[in-house]
Coordinates of C-alpha atoms and ligand atoms in Angstrom, one line a residue:
M139 CA 29.5 11.9 -5.1
K140 CA 33.1 12.8 -5.5
T141 CA 34.2 15.9 -3.6
D142 CA 35.6 17.5 -6.6
S143 CA 32.2 17.3 -8.2
I144 CA 30.5 19.1 -5.3
S145 CA 31.6 22.6 -6.6
K146 CA 29.2 22.1 -9.5
Y147 CA 26.3 22.7 -7.3
R148 CA 24.9 25.6 -5.3
P149 CA 22.4 25.9 -2.4
F150 CA 18.7 26.4 -3.3
P151 CA 17.6 30.1 -2.5
V152 CA 15.3 30.3 0.4
V153 CA 12.0 32.2 0.3
D154 CA 11.7 35.5 2.2
L155 CA 8.8 34.7 4.3
P156 CA 9.7 35.3 7.9
D157 CA 6.0 35.2 9.0
R158 CA 5.2 32.1 7.2
T159 CA 2.1 30.4 8.9
W160 CA 2.1 26.9 7.4
P161 CA 4.3 25.3 10.1
D162 CA 1.4 25.8 12.5
R163 CA -1.3 24.4 10.3
I164 CA -2.5 20.9 10.2
I165 CA -4.3 19.0 7.4
D166 CA -7.8 18.4 8.5
S167 CA -9.8 17.9 5.3
A168 CA -9.2 16.5 1.8
P169 CA -8.1 18.5 -1.2
I170 CA -9.7 18.3 -4.6
W171 CA -7.8 15.3 -6.1
A172 CA -6.9 15.3 -9.8
S173 CA -5.4 12.2 -11.4
V174 CA -2.8 12.8 -14.1
D175 CA -2.1 9.0 -14.6
L176 CA -3.4 9.1 -18.1
R177 CA -1.2 12.1 -19.1
D178 CA 1.9 12.7 -17.0
G179 CA 2.0 9.1 -15.9
N180 CA 1.3 7.7 -19.4
Q181 CA 3.8 10.0 -21.2
A182 CA 6.6 8.6 -18.9
L183 CA 6.0 5.0 -19.8
P184 CA 8.5 3.1 -21.9
I185 CA 5.5 1.5 -23.6
P186 CA 2.6 4.0 -23.4
M187 CA -0.9 2.5 -22.6
S188 CA -3.0 1.5 -25.5
V189 CA -6.5 3.0 -26.0
E190 CA -8.0 -0.1 -24.4
E191 CA -5.5 0.0 -21.4
K192 CA -6.3 3.8 -20.9
L193 CA -10.0 2.9 -20.8
E194 CA -9.4 0.3 -18.2
M195 CA -7.2 2.7 -16.2
F196 CA -9.9 5.5 -16.7
D197 CA -12.5 3.2 -15.2
L198 CA -10.3 2.3 -12.3
L199 CA -9.7 6.0 -11.5
V200 CA -13.5 6.6 -11.5
Q201 CA -14.0 3.6 -9.2
V202 CA -11.4 5.0 -6.9
G203 CA -13.4 8.3 -6.7
F204 CA -11.5 10.7 -8.7
K205 CA -13.7 13.6 -9.8
E206 CA -11.1 15.2 -12.0
I207 CA -9.1 13.1 -14.4
E208 CA -6.5 14.5 -16.9
I209 CA -7.0 12.1 -19.8
G210 CA -4.1 13.3 -21.9
F211 CA -2.9 15.6 -24.5
P212 CA -5.4 15.1 -27.5
S213 CA -3.5 17.5 -29.7
A214 CA -0.3 15.7 -29.3
S215 CA -1.2 12.3 -31.1
D216 CA -4.0 10.6 -32.8
T217 CA -4.3 8.0 -30.1
E218 CA -4.8 10.6 -27.4
F219 CA -7.4 12.3 -29.6
A220 CA -9.1 9.1 -30.4
F221 CA -9.2 8.3 -26.7
M222 CA -10.9 11.5 -25.8
R223 CA -13.4 10.9 -28.6
R224 CA -14.2 7.4 -27.3
L225 CA -14.8 8.6 -23.8
I226 CA -17.3 11.2 -25.1
E227 CA -18.9 9.2 -27.9
E228 CA -19.4 6.0 -25.8
D229 CA -20.7 8.1 -23.0
R230 CA -18.0 6.8 -20.6
I231 CA -17.7 9.9 -18.4
P232 CA -19.8 9.8 -15.3
E233 CA -21.8 12.9 -14.7
D234 CA -19.9 13.9 -11.6
V235 CA -16.5 13.4 -13.3
T236 CA -14.7 16.2 -15.1
V237 CA -12.0 15.2 -17.6
Q238 CA -9.0 17.5 -18.1
V239 CA -6.9 18.0 -21.3
L240 CA -3.5 19.5 -21.4
V241 CA -2.2 21.6 -24.2
Q242 CA 0.7 23.9 -24.9
T243 CA -0.1 27.7 -25.5
R244 CA 0.0 27.3 -29.3
R245 CA -3.0 28.2 -31.4
H246 CA -3.2 25.2 -33.7
L247 CA -2.8 22.8 -30.7
I248 CA -5.5 24.6 -28.7
E249 CA -7.8 24.5 -31.7
R250 CA -7.2 20.7 -32.2
T251 CA -7.9 20.4 -28.4
F252 CA -11.2 22.1 -28.6
E253 CA -12.2 19.7 -31.5
A254 CA -11.3 16.8 -29.3
I255 CA -13.7 17.9 -26.4
Q256 CA -16.7 18.6 -28.5
G257 CA -19.8 17.0 -26.9
A258 CA -18.3 16.5 -23.4
S259 CA -20.4 18.1 -20.6
R260 CA -17.6 19.5 -18.5
V261 CA -13.9 19.9 -19.2
I262 CA -10.9 21.4 -17.6
V263 CA -8.7 23.0 -20.4
H264 CA -5.3 23.2 -19.1
I265 CA -2.5 25.3 -20.7
Y266 CA 1.1 25.6 -19.6
N267 CA 4.3 27.3 -20.5
S268 CA 7.7 27.1 -18.8
T269 CA 8.7 30.0 -16.8
S270 CA 11.9 29.2 -14.8
T271 CA 15.2 31.2 -15.2
L272 CA 16.9 27.9 -16.4
Q273 CA 14.2 27.2 -19.0
R274 CA 14.2 30.8 -20.1
R275 CA 18.0 30.8 -20.5
V276 CA 18.6 27.3 -21.8
T277 CA 15.5 26.0 -23.7
F278 CA 14.3 29.4 -24.9
G279 CA 17.7 30.8 -25.8
D280 CA 17.9 33.6 -23.2
A281 CA 14.2 34.7 -23.7
S282 CA 13.2 37.6 -21.6
R283 CA 10.6 37.5 -18.9
E284 CA 8.2 39.6 -21.3
D285 CA 8.6 36.9 -24.0
I286 CA 7.6 34.2 -21.6
R287 CA 4.7 36.1 -20.1
D288 CA 3.5 36.9 -23.6
I289 CA 3.5 33.2 -24.5
A290 CA 1.1 32.5 -21.5
V291 CA -1.1 35.6 -22.5
E292 CA -1.4 34.5 -26.1
G293 CA -2.4 31.0 -25.2
A294 CA -5.0 32.3 -22.6
K295 CA -6.4 34.6 -25.4
V296 CA -6.8 31.8 -27.9
V297 CA -8.5 29.5 -25.2
K298 CA -10.9 32.4 -24.3
E299 CA -11.7 32.9 -28.0
L300 CA -12.4 29.3 -28.5
V301 CA -14.6 28.6 -25.4
P302 CA -17.9 29.7 -27.3
S303 CA -17.0 27.0 -29.9
V304 CA -18.2 24.3 -27.5
P305 CA -21.4 25.9 -26.2
E306 CA -22.7 22.5 -24.8
T307 CA -19.6 22.1 -22.8
E308 CA -18.9 23.9 -19.4
I309 CA -15.2 24.7 -19.6
V310 CA -13.1 25.2 -16.4
L311 CA -9.8 26.9 -17.1
Q312 CA -6.4 25.8 -15.8
Y313 CA -3.0 27.6 -16.1
S314 CA 0.4 26.0 -15.0
P315 CA 3.5 28.2 -15.0
E316 CA 5.5 25.0 -15.7
S317 CA 8.9 24.7 -13.8
F318 CA 7.2 27.0 -11.1
S319 CA 9.5 25.3 -8.6
D320 CA 12.5 27.2 -9.9
T321 CA 10.9 30.2 -11.3
E322 CA 11.4 33.6 -9.3
L323 CA 8.2 34.0 -7.3
D324 CA 7.5 37.5 -8.4
F325 CA 7.7 36.3 -12.2
A326 CA 5.5 33.3 -11.6
L327 CA 3.0 35.7 -10.0
E328 CA 3.2 38.1 -12.9
C329 CA 2.5 35.2 -15.4
C330 CA -0.4 33.9 -13.3
E331 CA -2.0 37.5 -12.9
A332 CA -1.6 38.1 -16.7
V333 CA -3.6 34.9 -17.5
M334 CA -6.1 35.8 -14.8
E335 CA -6.6 39.2 -16.3
I336 CA -7.7 37.6 -19.5
W337 CA -9.8 34.7 -18.1
E338 CA -11.4 36.9 -15.5
P339 CA -12.2 34.2 -12.8
T340 CA -14.8 35.0 -10.2
P341 CA -15.6 33.3 -6.8
E342 CA -18.4 31.7 -8.5
K343 CA -16.5 30.6 -11.6
K344 CA -13.0 30.0 -10.3
M345 CA -10.0 29.0 -12.5
I346 CA -7.3 26.7 -11.5
L347 CA -3.7 27.9 -11.0
N348 CA -1.5 24.8 -10.8
L349 CA 1.9 25.5 -9.4
P350 CA 4.1 22.5 -10.5
A351 CA 7.3 21.4 -8.8
T352 CA 8.1 20.1 -12.3
V353 CA 11.5 19.3 -10.9
E354 CA 11.9 19.0 -7.2
W355 CA 14.9 21.1 -6.6
S356 CA 14.6 22.0 -2.9
T357 CA 13.6 20.7 0.5
P358 CA 9.7 20.5 1.0
N359 CA 9.7 23.5 3.4
V360 CA 10.9 25.7 0.6
H361 CA 8.1 24.3 -1.6
A362 CA 5.6 25.2 1.2
D363 CA 7.0 28.7 1.4
Q364 CA 6.6 29.1 -2.3
I365 CA 3.0 28.0 -2.1
E366 CA 2.1 30.2 0.9
W367 CA 3.9 33.1 -0.9
M368 CA 1.7 32.7 -3.9
C369 CA -1.6 32.2 -1.9
R370 CA -0.8 35.5 -0.1
H371 CA 0.2 37.5 -3.1
I372 CA -2.4 36.4 -5.7
S373 CA -4.7 39.3 -6.3
Q374 CA -8.0 37.3 -6.2
R375 CA -7.4 34.4 -3.9
D376 CA -11.1 33.6 -3.7
A377 CA -11.4 33.4 -7.5
V378 CA -8.7 30.7 -7.9
I379 CA -8.1 27.1 -6.9
I380 CA -4.4 26.7 -6.0
S381 CA -3.3 23.3 -7.1
L382 CA -0.1 21.3 -6.3
H383 CA 1.7 19.1 -8.8
T384 CA 4.9 17.7 -7.3
H385 CA 7.4 15.4 -8.7
N386 CA 9.8 13.3 -6.6
D387 CA 13.3 14.1 -7.7
R388 CA 14.7 14.4 -4.1
G389 CA 12.3 11.6 -2.9
T390 CA 10.1 14.1 -1.0
G391 CA 7.2 14.6 -3.3
V392 CA 4.7 13.5 -0.6
A393 CA 6.3 15.7 2.1
A394 CA 6.2 18.6 -0.4
T395 CA 2.5 18.0 -1.2
E396 CA 1.5 17.7 2.5
L397 CA 3.4 20.9 3.4
G398 CA 1.9 22.6 0.4
L399 CA -1.5 21.7 1.6
M400 CA -0.7 23.1 5.0
A401 CA 0.6 26.2 3.1
G402 CA -2.9 26.7 1.7
A403 CA -3.4 24.7 -1.5
D404 CA -6.8 23.5 -2.4
R405 CA -6.1 20.8 -5.0
V406 CA -3.6 18.1 -5.6
E407 CA -2.6 16.5 -8.9
G408 CA -0.7 13.1 -8.8
T409 CA -0.8 9.5 -10.0
L410 CA -1.3 6.1 -8.6
F411 CA 1.9 4.6 -7.2
G412 CA 3.8 7.8 -8.2
N413 CA 4.1 6.9 -11.8
G414 CA 5.5 9.8 -13.9
E415 CA 8.6 11.3 -15.4
R416 CA 12.0 10.3 -13.9
T417 CA 11.4 9.6 -10.2
G418 CA 7.7 10.0 -10.8
N419 CA 5.0 12.3 -9.8
L420 CA 3.4 12.5 -6.4
D421 CA 1.8 9.1 -5.2
I422 CA -1.7 10.2 -4.4
I423 CA -2.4 6.9 -2.6
I424 CA 0.2 7.7 0.0
V425 CA -1.1 11.2 0.7
A426 CA -4.8 9.9 0.8
L427 CA -3.9 7.0 3.1
N428 CA -1.7 9.2 5.3
M429 CA -4.9 11.3 5.8
N430 CA -6.9 8.3 6.6
S431 CA -4.4 7.2 9.1
H432 CA -4.9 10.5 10.9
G433 CA -8.7 10.0 11.0
I434 CA -9.3 12.2 7.9
E435 CA -11.8 11.1 5.1
S436 CA -10.0 11.4 1.8
G437 CA -12.9 10.9 -0.5
L438 CA -10.8 8.3 -2.3
D439 CA -11.3 4.6 -1.9
F440 CA -8.1 2.5 -1.6
S441 CA -9.8 -0.3 0.3
N442 CA -8.8 -2.8 -2.4
L443 CA -5.2 -1.9 -3.0
S444 CA -4.2 -5.3 -4.4
H445 CA -6.6 -5.0 -7.1
L446 CA -5.5 -1.5 -7.9
R447 CA -1.9 -2.7 -8.1
E448 CA -2.8 -5.6 -10.4
V449 CA -4.5 -3.3 -12.9
Y450 CA -1.7 -0.7 -12.6
E451 CA 1.0 -3.2 -13.1
R452 CA -0.7 -4.8 -16.1
T453 CA -1.7 -1.6 -17.9
T454 CA 1.5 0.3 -17.3
R455 CA 4.0 -2.6 -17.3
M456 CA 5.5 -0.8 -14.2
T457 CA 6.1 -2.6 -10.9
V458 CA 5.3 -1.4 -7.4
P459 CA 8.5 -1.7 -5.3
D460 CA 8.4 -4.0 -2.3
R461 CA 8.9 -1.1 0.1
Q462 CA 6.4 1.3 -1.5
P463 CA 4.4 2.8 1.5
Y464 CA 1.1 1.0 1.9
A465 CA 1.2 -0.9 -1.4
G466 CA 4.6 -2.7 -1.3
E467 CA 4.8 -6.4 -0.9
L468 CA 6.8 -6.2 2.3
V469 CA 5.3 -3.3 4.0
F470 CA 3.2 -5.2 6.4
T471 CA 5.9 -7.8 7.1
A472 CA 8.0 -8.0 10.2
F473 CA 11.3 -9.7 10.0
S474 CA 12.6 -8.8 13.4
G475 CA 11.7 -11.0 16.3
S476 CA 11.1 -8.1 18.7
H477 CA 8.9 -6.4 16.1
Q478 CA 6.9 -9.6 15.6
D479 CA 6.4 -10.0 19.3
A480 CA 5.2 -6.4 19.7
I481 CA 2.9 -6.8 16.8
K482 CA 1.3 -10.0 18.2
K483 CA 0.9 -8.3 21.6
G484 CA -0.8 -5.4 19.9
L485 CA -3.2 -7.5 17.9
D486 CA -4.0 -9.8 20.7
R487 CA -4.7 -6.8 23.0
R488 CA -7.0 -5.2 20.4
K489 CA -8.9 -8.5 20.0
R490 CA -9.2 -8.8 23.9
E491 CA -10.2 -5.3 24.5
E492 CA -12.2 -4.8 21.4
A493 CA -10.5 -1.5 21.1
E494 CA -12.1 1.1 18.9
L495 CA -8.8 3.0 18.1
W496 CA -6.0 1.4 16.2
G497 CA -2.8 1.1 18.2
V498 CA -0.5 -1.8 17.1
P499 CA 3.3 -1.2 17.3
Y500 CA 5.0 -0.9 13.9
L501 CA 1.8 -0.8 12.0
T502 CA 0.5 2.8 11.1
I503 CA -2.8 1.3 9.9
D504 CA -4.8 -1.9 10.0
P505 CA -3.7 -3.7 6.7
H506 CA -7.3 -5.1 6.4
D507 CA -8.5 -1.5 5.8
I508 CA -6.7 -1.6 2.4
G509 CA -7.4 -5.1 1.4
R510 CA -4.1 -6.4 2.7
S511 CA -4.1 -9.4 5.0
Y512 CA -2.4 -10.3 8.2
E513 CA -1.2 -13.4 6.5
A514 CA 2.0 -11.7 5.4
I515 CA 2.6 -9.6 8.5
V516 CA 5.0 -12.1 10.1
R517 CA 7.3 -14.2 7.9
I518 CA 9.7 -16.5 9.5
N519 CA 13.5 -16.3 8.9
S520 CA 16.3 -17.5 11.1
Q521 CA 16.2 -14.1 12.9
S522 CA 12.6 -14.2 13.8
G523 CA 11.5 -14.4 17.5
K524 CA 9.9 -17.4 18.8
G525 CA 6.5 -15.6 19.0
G526 CA 6.6 -15.3 15.3
V527 CA 6.1 -19.0 14.5
A528 CA 3.4 -19.4 17.2
Y529 CA 1.7 -16.3 15.7
I530 CA 1.6 -17.8 12.2
L531 CA 0.4 -21.2 13.6
D532 CA -2.3 -19.5 15.5
Q533 CA -3.5 -16.9 13.0
E534 CA -3.1 -18.8 9.9
H535 CA -3.6 -22.4 10.8
G536 CA -5.8 -22.4 13.9
F537 CA -3.3 -24.1 16.3
D538 CA -2.9 -22.4 19.7
L539 CA 0.5 -23.9 20.8
P540 CA 1.2 -24.2 24.6
K541 CA 3.8 -21.5 25.4
T542 CA 6.4 -24.1 26.5
M543 CA 6.2 -25.6 23.0
H544 CA 7.1 -22.4 21.2
P545 CA 10.8 -22.9 21.4
Q546 CA 10.7 -26.5 20.2
V547 CA 8.7 -25.6 17.1
G548 CA 10.4 -22.2 16.6
K549 CA 13.9 -23.9 16.6
R550 CA 12.9 -26.4 13.9
I551 CA 11.5 -23.7 11.8
Y552 CA 14.4 -21.3 12.2
D553 CA 16.9 -24.1 11.5
L554 CA 15.0 -24.8 8.3
A555 CA 15.0 -21.2 7.3
D556 CA 18.8 -21.2 7.8
E557 CA 19.2 -24.3 5.8
R558 CA 17.2 -23.0 2.9
G559 CA 18.7 -19.6 3.2
K560 CA 15.4 -17.8 3.0
E561 CA 12.4 -16.9 5.1
L562 CA 9.5 -19.2 5.2
S563 CA 6.0 -18.3 4.1
A564 CA 3.0 -18.9 6.3
E565 CA 2.0 -21.9 4.2
E566 CA 5.5 -23.5 4.6
V567 CA 5.5 -23.0 8.3
G568 CA 2.1 -24.8 8.4
A569 CA 3.3 -27.6 6.3
V570 CA 6.4 -28.2 8.3
F571 CA 4.4 -28.2 11.6
L572 CA 2.0 -30.7 10.3
E573 CA 4.7 -32.9 8.8
E574 CA 7.0 -32.9 11.7
F575 CA 4.9 -32.5 14.9
V576 CA 1.3 -33.6 14.2
N577 CA 0.3 -37.4 14.2
V578 CA 3.8 -38.6 14.0
S579 CA 3.8 -42.2 13.3
R580 CA 7.3 -43.2 12.4
G581 CA 8.5 -45.7 15.1
M582 CA 5.3 -46.4 16.9
K583 CA 1.9 -46.2 15.2
F584 CA -1.4 -47.7 16.1
S585 CA -4.0 -49.3 13.8
D586 CA -6.9 -49.7 16.1
Y587 CA -7.8 -48.2 19.4
E588 CA -10.9 -49.1 21.5
L589 CA -12.1 -47.6 24.8
D590 CA -14.4 -49.1 27.3
H591 CA -15.9 -46.4 29.5
D592 CA -17.8 -49.1 31.4
T593 CA -15.2 -50.7 33.6
A594 CA -16.1 -52.0 37.0
N595 CA -14.0 -49.3 38.7
R596 CA -15.8 -46.1 38.9
G597 CA -14.3 -43.2 37.0
E598 CA -11.8 -45.3 35.0
V599 CA -11.7 -46.3 31.4
A600 CA -10.0 -49.3 29.8
C601 CA -8.3 -49.2 26.4
E602 CA -7.2 -51.8 24.0
A603 CA -5.0 -50.7 21.1
E604 CA -3.3 -52.6 18.1
I605 CA 0.2 -51.0 17.8
E606 CA 3.2 -51.5 15.6
V607 CA 6.6 -50.7 16.8
G608 CA 9.2 -51.2 14.2
R609 CA 8.1 -54.4 12.5
A610 CA 6.4 -56.0 15.5
S611 CA 2.6 -55.6 15.9
M612 CA 0.9 -56.3 19.3
T613 CA -2.2 -55.6 21.3
V614 CA -1.7 -53.4 24.5
K615 CA -4.2 -53.0 27.2
G616 CA -4.5 -50.6 30.1
V617 CA -6.8 -48.9 32.6
G618 CA -6.7 -45.3 33.7
N619 CA -8.6 -42.3 34.8
G620 CA -9.0 -41.1 31.1
P621 CA -8.1 -42.3 27.6
I622 CA -4.6 -41.0 27.6
N623 CA -3.8 -42.3 31.1
A624 CA -5.1 -45.6 30.1
F625 CA -3.0 -45.7 27.0
V626 CA 0.1 -44.6 29.1
N627 CA -0.6 -47.6 31.4
A628 CA -1.0 -49.9 28.4
L629 CA 2.4 -48.8 27.1
E630 CA 3.9 -49.4 30.6
T631 CA 2.4 -52.9 30.8
S632 CA 4.0 -53.6 27.4
G633 CA 7.4 -52.2 28.2
F634 CA 7.3 -49.0 26.2
K635 CA 7.2 -46.7 29.0
D636 CA 10.4 -44.7 29.4
F637 CA 8.7 -41.3 30.1
T638 CA 6.4 -39.4 32.3
L639 CA 3.5 -37.3 31.0
T640 CA 4.1 -33.9 32.2
D641 CA 1.5 -31.7 30.5
Y642 CA -1.6 -32.0 28.3
R643 CA -3.7 -29.3 26.5
S644 CA -6.4 -29.4 23.8
H645 CA -8.7 -27.2 21.7
A646 CA -10.8 -27.2 18.5
V647 CA -8.7 -26.3 15.5
R648 CA -9.9 -22.9 14.3
G649 CA -10.6 -22.8 10.6
G650 CA -9.6 -26.4 10.3
S651 CA -11.4 -29.1 8.5
S652 CA -14.8 -29.6 10.0
S653 CA -14.5 -30.1 13.8
D654 CA -11.0 -31.3 14.3
A655 CA -9.6 -31.2 17.7
A656 CA -5.9 -30.6 18.4
A657 CA -4.2 -32.1 21.5
Y658 CA -0.8 -31.4 22.9
V659 CA 1.1 -33.9 25.0
Q660 CA 4.3 -33.2 26.8
L661 CA 6.5 -36.1 27.9
R662 CA 9.7 -36.1 29.8
H663 CA 12.0 -38.9 28.9
D664 CA 13.7 -40.9 31.6
D665 CA 16.9 -39.3 30.4
G666 CA 15.6 -35.8 31.2
R667 CA 14.6 -34.6 27.7
I668 CA 11.2 -32.9 27.5
L669 CA 9.2 -32.7 24.2
W670 CA 5.8 -32.0 23.0
G671 CA 3.9 -33.9 20.4
V672 CA 0.6 -33.0 18.6
G673 CA -2.5 -35.1 17.6
V674 CA -5.3 -34.0 15.4
D675 CA -8.4 -35.9 15.1
P676 CA -12.2 -35.4 14.9
S677 CA -12.4 -37.0 18.4
I678 CA -10.7 -35.2 21.1
E679 CA -9.9 -38.5 22.9
M680 CA -8.1 -39.8 19.8
A681 CA -6.4 -36.5 19.3
G682 CA -4.9 -36.8 22.8
V683 CA -3.7 -40.4 22.2
K684 CA -2.2 -39.5 18.8
A685 CA -0.5 -36.5 20.6
L686 CA 1.0 -38.9 23.0
V687 CA 2.2 -41.2 20.3
S688 CA 3.7 -38.2 18.4
A689 CA 5.7 -37.2 21.5
W690 CA 6.7 -40.8 22.0
N691 CA 8.1 -40.9 18.5
L692 CA 9.8 -37.5 18.7
L693 CA 11.6 -38.6 21.8
R694 CA 13.2 -41.5 19.7
Ligands
KIV744 O1 5.4 18.7 -14.3 C1 4.7 19.6 -14.8 O2 5.2 20.7 -14.7 C2 3.7 19.2 -15.7 C3 2.9 20.4 -16.2 C4 2.5 20.2 -17.6 C5 1.8 20.7 -15.3 O3 3.3 18.1 -15.8
ZN745 ZN1 4.3 16.8 -14.3

């Protein structure tokens, strides 16, 4: 921002609460969660959801475990009214789920809302009016505090009058002093108390007081102070459920909610992936998974986040950003080599020690717990450490490369990433490895190979192989203390030995086709170069010979 613009703005007033207690509290249990996806979220969409899409979203929210779902603003449009009617008439609301409807404090709108909810078994009727100084001055043309309080009182009276019109429905009452976040606290309290006086909540039949950060104007500690102040000053704390409803204008909606919970709130309103006006509402997924990551049950099930994201993106036509906590495409991906190495060590150690507690550097949770896979944890680009490639080949393709082979394969992959100017996926890494290091047959290849374990010399085997080198084909024969050694000797006899075999490993390929074995042969060329080659074959002996041929070819 230009310096001469700064004078337009003022610091946000702090709350006079020197004996605040929230900084010493911790979150140790889940609040009541209320989804506002179908109302606050939906009304902020460039293309609002159709009734069919809302139904799909509703079912999804139920599956996740929400017990309170604001389904819309039935008095505001025919679509919203029809949606509410369909939920009721098609008996789509599970017994343990309460739907919530929002309405302004105007008689005809409240009447229409009560028409919409006829026949439902339990409904939260939520009224709101804007209370802040800014709104009073600008939107309501310098309305006085009394004028604004009277709007709340009138609305509360109409609601109370209409409750008996739906005798078969249990009504829970909710009031929001909208724009609470920049309302003077004593005035917000005055409006809430005025509504409470009419609704007469009791500890047995509580009402909900929702205190919205309609616009996030301040740091989260100020929000927490506001919430604690209200919790301490409200006359019948045990007869009200204090509810949070944060937006994310300063990017701290999650922090404001978490501190608001520490400050004493009982309930949280928010949306999936933080959809909502402007910068969005609170992302409930983040708060719930943050709790899980500290060992606290949330009551919401986000174990299949990818499915949730798919339905969300399709029905809202919004996209989840790549860096969105927990859900973003890249949040379990490490690009830096040192991060990749640390993650690999953490995962290996967990496997070795069968550790109960999670403890992997750079990963706050186990991606598997939310339906994400390790597949994408390490992607390879030219900055990746050598452990990254080995990790991919091990975890994704079942090849446990000898440590001294890591730099050879790593270099090829990084050079390729550089050439292509992008990171390589796990599949691409696997494909390049198979193409360039496994069963390499350019230069030398063999068409037939026979082993005779029954030679006169005890403990030795004889081999006979048909090989092609360039355009020439020939039969080579050799004897040795094993199939590979016999083949090395056969090559020596035929004049193809310009190397020493310096290392050999083998293992069964994990997850590979049936029972393939992988063998790794390291050769040192007479000119000093050292290279590994890999062979894969159902027979471990053949895998070894193929590995030797691969290494021979790679040295050419
Ligand atoms: O942000 C807000 O203040 C609202 C109210 C209607 C609760 O959405
Ligand atoms: Zn809102």
